[in-house]
Amino acid sequence: MLQKSKACDKDGIIGIKPPVMLHLVRNDTLDRTDHRITGQTKAFIETKGLKKRESILTRYGPAINPFVQVSLDISHSEQKGIGERLLTYLADHFFSKDGSKEYTRVLRSYTFPPEVCRKPNFAYHVKHLKMSEVTCLIACMPFMLQRMREDKVKIFKPTTITKMNTFRGTRAKLDQLSLKDLLIKVFLGVAKANSIVFARELDTTIGEDLKDDYQRMEEALVESRKLLYELVAPLEAARRKQIEEENREAEEGYSALERELIKQLEDAMTNGIRDI
């Protein structure tokens, strides 16, 4: 916003003009520096009795890109945070190569809601999904998983099932069918939580279950988190153990190398003393 500064008018009378709103036409001369007023442009504007008024946040605050979507609130956290992470796990850790092909087969024949303009295949490009597509996929995944033929194709990696069974504790062991059922439960839980989180309005009226929509949302979120933990925790435990073993092997290698260097140095010093 630009306003009149203290300047002389045609009659030579000095005064402060009231703030006025001006419409500036963008051109190549004033727009070459990406909307930043240079010293020459600033001097030109001041000759016209104008000055730039910036807010304190704009002048001294951090640079903010309004076009980048980040997980700042619960809605974005659900869509681009947890939702995208869940699809990434499914594509990278659970689906085998045959499983990705089987999902693509189901995707081609699956009928999405009328407002969906394209069929996103997250099995090959998860990072290219929009937030609305992530939410749509989470809601549709239980039905698509149900149509996948685990009895004819090993849709899940056997190594992943082995890792999960190793770190599941007292829970029942998983196979191709039971893992598919667990994934369906997880996606149903997350989809139910999303349906309440993204509702246009929440009713505070107490229902027959003696709960309002806020209480139902809390219960749905907690239940979805429990299911996510049951699904992901064994894989994270296996990954943590693998990292610890790799670090232990690296430390042993460094220790052996250090001992060898010390031995070579001692031998060199001994040989040098003998030569003297």
Coordinates of C-alpha atoms in Angstrom, one line a residue:
M1 CA 0.0 0.0 0.0
L2 CA 1.2 3.5 -0.9
Q3 CA 0.3 6.7 0.8
K4 CA 1.0 10.4 0.4
S5 CA 4.0 11.7 2.3
K6 CA 4.9 15.2 3.5
A7 CA 5.5 17.2 0.3
C8 CA 4.8 20.5 -1.3
D9 CA 1.8 20.9 -3.5
K10 CA 1.5 23.3 -6.5
D11 CA 0.7 26.3 -4.3
G12 CA 3.8 25.8 -2.2
I13 CA 1.8 24.8 0.9
I14 CA 3.4 22.1 3.0
G15 CA 1.0 19.6 4.4
I16 CA 0.3 15.9 5.0
K17 CA -2.2 14.5 2.5
P18 CA -4.6 11.8 3.7
P19 CA -3.8 8.2 2.8
V20 CA -5.1 7.2 -0.6
M21 CA -5.2 3.9 -2.3
L22 CA -3.4 3.7 -5.6
H23 CA -3.5 1.2 -8.4
L24 CA -0.1 0.6 -9.9
V25 CA 0.2 -0.9 -13.4
R26 CA 3.0 -3.5 -13.5
N27 CA 5.6 -3.1 -16.2
D28 CA 9.0 -4.5 -17.0
T29 CA 10.8 -1.5 -15.5
L30 CA 9.3 -1.9 -12.0
D31 CA 9.0 -5.7 -12.0
R32 CA 12.5 -6.8 -13.0
T33 CA 13.7 -7.3 -9.4
D34 CA 10.9 -9.7 -8.4
H35 CA 8.7 -7.1 -6.7
R36 CA 11.6 -5.6 -4.7
I37 CA 11.9 -1.9 -4.9
T38 CA 15.5 -0.9 -5.8
G39 CA 17.2 2.3 -4.7
Q40 CA 16.5 4.0 -8.1
T41 CA 12.9 3.0 -8.1
K42 CA 12.5 4.1 -4.5
A43 CA 14.0 7.5 -5.3
F44 CA 11.7 7.9 -8.3
I45 CA 8.6 7.1 -6.1
E46 CA 9.7 9.6 -3.5
T47 CA 9.9 12.4 -6.1
K48 CA 6.1 11.8 -6.7
G49 CA 5.4 12.2 -3.0
L50 CA 4.9 8.5 -2.3
K51 CA 6.5 6.1 0.1
K52 CA 6.2 2.4 0.7
R53 CA 4.6 1.3 3.9
E54 CA 5.5 -2.2 5.0
S55 CA 4.2 -4.1 8.0
I56 CA 6.6 -5.1 10.8
L57 CA 6.1 -8.8 10.0
T58 CA 7.0 -8.2 6.3
R59 CA 10.1 -6.1 7.1
Y60 CA 11.6 -8.1 10.0
G61 CA 9.8 -11.4 9.9
P62 CA 10.9 -14.6 8.2
A63 CA 10.3 -15.1 4.5
I64 CA 7.2 -17.1 3.9
N65 CA 6.2 -18.8 0.7
P66 CA 2.4 -18.9 0.6
F67 CA 2.4 -21.4 -2.3
V68 CA 4.1 -24.2 -0.4
Q69 CA 1.8 -26.4 1.6
V70 CA 3.2 -27.6 4.9
S71 CA 1.8 -29.6 7.7
L72 CA 0.9 -26.8 10.1
D73 CA -2.6 -27.8 11.2
I74 CA -4.4 -31.0 11.8
S75 CA -5.9 -31.1 8.4
H76 CA -2.6 -30.8 6.5
S77 CA -1.0 -33.2 9.0
E78 CA -3.7 -35.8 8.3
Q79 CA -3.6 -35.4 4.5
K80 CA 0.0 -34.8 3.5
G81 CA 1.6 -36.1 6.8
I82 CA 0.1 -39.3 8.1
G83 CA -1.9 -40.1 5.0
E84 CA 1.0 -39.8 2.5
R85 CA 3.3 -41.6 5.0
L86 CA 0.9 -44.5 5.1
L87 CA 0.7 -44.8 1.3
T88 CA 4.5 -44.6 1.2
Y89 CA 4.8 -47.5 3.6
L90 CA 2.3 -49.5 1.6
A91 CA 4.1 -48.9 -1.7
D92 CA 7.8 -49.2 -0.5
H93 CA 7.6 -51.7 2.3
F94 CA 4.5 -53.9 1.8
F95 CA 3.8 -54.2 -1.9
S96 CA 6.0 -56.6 -3.9
K97 CA 6.6 -56.1 -7.6
D98 CA 3.7 -58.5 -8.3
G99 CA 1.6 -56.6 -5.7
S100 CA 2.2 -53.3 -7.4
K101 CA 1.1 -54.9 -10.7
E102 CA -2.0 -56.4 -9.0
Y103 CA -2.9 -53.0 -7.5
T104 CA -2.6 -51.4 -10.9
R105 CA -4.9 -54.0 -12.3
V106 CA -7.5 -53.3 -9.6
L107 CA -7.0 -49.5 -10.1
R108 CA -7.8 -49.6 -13.8
S109 CA -11.2 -51.3 -13.2
Y110 CA -12.1 -49.4 -10.0
T111 CA -14.8 -46.8 -10.2
F112 CA -13.9 -43.6 -8.2
P113 CA -16.5 -41.0 -7.2
P114 CA -17.7 -38.7 -10.1
E115 CA -15.7 -35.7 -8.8
V116 CA -12.4 -37.5 -9.1
C117 CA -10.7 -36.4 -12.4
R118 CA -7.9 -39.0 -12.6
K119 CA -6.9 -42.3 -11.1
P120 CA -3.7 -41.7 -9.1
N121 CA -1.4 -44.7 -8.9
F122 CA 0.6 -44.2 -5.7
A123 CA 2.5 -47.5 -6.2
Y124 CA 4.9 -45.7 -8.5
H125 CA 4.8 -42.0 -7.6
V126 CA 3.6 -41.2 -4.1
K127 CA 5.2 -37.8 -3.9
H128 CA 3.2 -36.5 -6.9
L129 CA -0.1 -36.9 -5.2
K130 CA -2.2 -33.9 -4.2
M131 CA -3.7 -33.7 -0.7
S132 CA -7.2 -34.4 -2.0
E133 CA -6.0 -37.4 -3.9
V134 CA -4.3 -38.8 -0.7
T135 CA -7.6 -38.5 1.2
C136 CA -9.5 -40.1 -1.7
L137 CA -7.1 -43.0 -1.9
I138 CA -7.2 -43.6 1.8
A139 CA -11.0 -43.8 1.6
C140 CA -11.0 -46.1 -1.4
M141 CA -8.0 -48.4 -0.4
P142 CA -10.1 -50.8 1.8
F143 CA -12.3 -51.7 -1.3
M144 CA -9.3 -51.9 -3.6
L145 CA -7.3 -54.1 -1.2
Q146 CA -10.3 -56.4 -0.9
R147 CA -10.3 -57.0 -4.7
M148 CA -6.6 -57.9 -4.8
R149 CA -6.0 -61.6 -5.2
E150 CA -3.5 -62.6 -2.5
D151 CA -4.4 -66.3 -3.1
K152 CA -3.0 -66.1 -6.7
V153 CA -0.3 -63.5 -6.3
K154 CA 2.1 -62.7 -3.4
I155 CA 1.0 -59.1 -3.2
F156 CA 3.2 -58.5 -0.1
K157 CA 6.9 -58.9 0.4
P158 CA 7.7 -62.1 2.3
T159 CA 10.6 -60.3 4.0
T160 CA 8.3 -57.7 5.4
I161 CA 5.9 -60.3 6.8
T162 CA 8.9 -62.0 8.4
K163 CA 10.1 -58.8 10.0
M164 CA 6.6 -58.0 11.3
N165 CA 6.2 -61.5 12.8
T166 CA 9.6 -61.2 14.5
F167 CA 8.6 -58.0 16.3
R168 CA 4.9 -58.5 16.9
G169 CA 5.4 -60.0 20.3
T170 CA 2.4 -62.0 21.5
R171 CA 0.2 -61.0 18.6
A172 CA -0.9 -63.6 16.1
K173 CA 1.5 -64.2 13.2
L174 CA 0.7 -62.7 9.9
D175 CA 0.5 -64.1 6.4
Q176 CA -0.7 -62.7 3.0
L177 CA -4.4 -62.8 4.0
S178 CA -4.1 -61.6 7.6
L179 CA -1.8 -58.8 6.6
K180 CA -4.3 -57.7 4.0
D181 CA -7.1 -57.7 6.6
L182 CA -4.9 -55.6 8.9
L183 CA -4.2 -53.1 6.2
I184 CA -8.0 -52.9 5.5
K185 CA -8.6 -52.2 9.2
V186 CA -5.9 -49.5 9.2
F187 CA -7.2 -47.7 6.2
L188 CA -10.8 -47.9 7.4
G189 CA -9.7 -46.4 10.8
V190 CA -7.8 -43.5 9.1
A191 CA -10.7 -42.9 6.7
K192 CA -13.2 -42.7 9.5
A193 CA -11.0 -40.2 11.4
N194 CA -10.6 -38.1 8.2
S195 CA -14.3 -38.0 7.6
I196 CA -14.8 -36.3 11.0
V197 CA -11.7 -34.1 10.8
F198 CA -12.7 -32.7 7.4
A199 CA -16.4 -32.3 8.1
R200 CA -17.7 -28.9 7.3
E201 CA -19.3 -28.6 10.7
L202 CA -19.4 -30.5 14.0
D203 CA -22.5 -31.1 16.0
T204 CA -22.2 -30.5 19.7
T205 CA -25.5 -32.2 20.4
I206 CA -25.2 -35.2 22.6
G207 CA -26.4 -38.3 20.7
E208 CA -27.8 -41.6 21.9
D209 CA -24.3 -42.8 22.6
L210 CA -23.9 -39.9 25.0
K211 CA -21.2 -38.3 22.8
D212 CA -20.9 -35.3 20.5
D213 CA -18.9 -35.0 17.3
Y214 CA -15.8 -33.8 19.1
Q215 CA -15.7 -36.8 21.3
R216 CA -16.3 -39.1 18.3
M217 CA -13.5 -37.4 16.5
E218 CA -11.1 -37.9 19.4
E219 CA -12.0 -41.6 19.7
A220 CA -11.6 -42.1 15.9
L221 CA -8.2 -40.4 15.9
V222 CA -7.0 -42.4 18.9
E223 CA -8.2 -45.7 17.3
S224 CA -6.6 -44.9 13.9
R225 CA -3.3 -44.1 15.7
K226 CA -3.4 -47.5 17.5
L227 CA -4.0 -49.3 14.2
L228 CA -1.1 -47.3 12.6
Y229 CA 1.2 -48.2 15.5
E230 CA 0.3 -51.9 15.2
L231 CA 1.1 -51.8 11.5
V232 CA 4.3 -49.7 11.5
A233 CA 5.9 -50.4 14.9
P234 CA 7.3 -53.8 14.0
L235 CA 8.9 -52.4 10.8
E236 CA 10.4 -49.5 12.8
A237 CA 11.8 -51.9 15.4
A238 CA 13.4 -54.1 12.7
R239 CA 14.9 -51.0 11.0
R240 CA 16.3 -49.8 14.4
K241 CA 17.9 -53.1 15.0
Q242 CA 19.4 -53.2 11.6
I243 CA 20.9 -49.7 12.1
E244 CA 22.3 -50.7 15.5
E245 CA 23.9 -53.8 13.9
E246 CA 25.4 -51.7 11.1
N247 CA 26.8 -49.2 13.6
R248 CA 28.3 -52.0 15.7
E249 CA 30.0 -53.5 12.6
A250 CA 31.3 -50.1 11.6
E251 CA 32.7 -49.5 15.1
E252 CA 34.4 -52.9 15.1
G253 CA 35.9 -52.2 11.8
Y254 CA 37.2 -48.8 12.9
S255 CA 38.6 -50.4 16.1
A256 CA 40.4 -53.1 14.0
L257 CA 41.8 -50.5 11.7
E258 CA 43.0 -48.4 14.6
R259 CA 44.8 -51.4 16.1
E260 CA 46.4 -52.2 12.8
L261 CA 47.7 -48.6 12.4
I262 CA 49.1 -48.5 15.9
K263 CA 50.9 -51.8 15.3
Q264 CA 52.4 -50.5 12.0
L265 CA 53.5 -47.4 13.8
E266 CA 55.1 -49.4 16.6
D267 CA 56.9 -51.6 14.1
A268 CA 58.2 -48.6 12.2
M269 CA 59.5 -47.0 15.3
T270 CA 61.2 -50.3 16.4
N271 CA 62.9 -50.7 13.0
G272 CA 64.0 -47.1 13.1
I273 CA 65.7 -47.6 16.5
R274 CA 67.5 -50.7 15.2
D275 CA 68.8 -48.9 12.2
I276 CA 70.3 -46.2 14.5

